[in-house]
DNA sequence: CTATATAGCTGACCATCGGTCATTTCAATC
DNA sequence: GATTGAAATGACCGATGGTCAGCTATATAG
């Protein structure tokens, strides 16, 4: 009656199946970290786990549903670590730096976030998509609560901040997603361009501008 | 000696080859508009043009290089229409609305922009990538010039504005890229979420905050 | 006007992908 | 031990992007 499922044993009970599903996700996340989104293949994932490809599709309807699940997990995980680092009455700069560094530190969160809408959400069944959105709504709520304390903003303002930070994070980290040009010989102007799109300062500077903008918009919220 | 290349004729001169390349791009852009990035197939594009697939690869090294070329074109095209709509001494809101509406109106620009770094730039030869970056640098320069007049900002501030608008555009339009849920039965909270991420106001509000933030940062630019 | 050489063009071919499903096999129950 | 139902399998399918030896149109030479 053990709940452990050895790799060659079948998962029969609901509990064992949940366990196997989690094991798949765990290997998938490691593998994703290794090779990145584009090179991620279901066949290779199956081999890595020691299951047949078809078996993966018993646990996830599509490749994208697997990614969506990893995204939901990573959102919750990042959200928690971010909150843990927050304190009451922070400057908007410290808040933003915190947000950026915790998000970057999670190797799964940002890469999946930036592919969410135009890749992952296509090819996922609508009910699954809805449940993911509800996870998101819930996290916004949780984050807004602490943000409100941390930045001394009204709840409505804090919600606005949280939603906008997501948008900015997607835009600002875009530059980190290009091919590595570290050891390439680049003309000086291109070098300078890359430096000027360095994601951390880009995010922080604009996050501060936005937060202070929201703060300045006093009572009326339009 | 006509420079027209009928579809069953061979392009021999440099001029004819350039013409054929342009013809391929033109059909590709229409096709991209029809089916979107993910469904775009090189085989089907070849059929649409009336060429063999292999021939496409004489004109573009990879699928992504074709997309990069379309992106460069669309950036220049959008940039021009945006500039044409600008006037001296605009409010930051009018400026932002203008930027958003012209960018959205170009069906190619935004979809390629948001896929630039994590899809298109991979699988393109480095020298081609560099030339694309230089097109970008050039457009930033041109845009900064008119932005400086239009928003009454210093040149350095205008450059900052232009670069940041790109980042914000990527983030704000993300929500338009999800699957169409128009005719789906969605719970109220999810409905509200989608409305609250409506891209136009999301962009304009934050663009204004950022522009005013930059304006307020007086002389010192850090 | 014909022969030759060049190079634009072709499409069968390749590896690989995500996804399916008839079949096999294991383990809980009788 | 026999039965049975569901978990697991992997050959198979229709695609994809990309290649390349061979074909053929055409500019030029004789």
Short mmCIF file of C-alpha atoms (C1' of nucleotides) in Angstrom, two decimals, chain A residues 10-12 17 20 52 54-55 59, chain D residues 5-13:
data_model
loop_
_atom_site.label_atom_id
_atom_site.label_comp_id
_atom_site.label_asym_id
_atom_site.label_seq_id
_atom_site.Cartn_x
_atom_site.Cartn_y
_atom_site.Cartn_z
CA UNK A 10 1.85 1.17 -12.76
CA UNK A 11 0.16 4.02 -11.04
CA UNK A 12 -3.28 2.71 -10.17
CA UNK A 17 -1.25 8.85 -10.36
CA UNK A 20 3.58 10.12 -11.08
CA UNK A 52 6.89 5.76 -23.32
CA UNK A 54 2.21 7.79 -25.13
CA UNK A 55 2.23 7.58 -21.35
CA UNK A 59 -1.10 12.76 -17.79
"C1'" DG D 5 -10.06 -3.34 -16.27
"C1'" DA D 6 -7.09 0.17 -16.75
"C1'" DA D 7 -2.08 1.72 -17.19
"C1'" DA D 8 1.51 1.52 -20.33
"C1'" DT D 9 3.42 0.86 -24.80
"C1'" DG D 10 5.57 2.03 -29.28
"C1'" DA D 11 4.72 1.57 -34.16
"C1'" DC D 12 2.45 4.65 -36.80
"C1'" DC D 13 0.54 9.10 -38.85
#
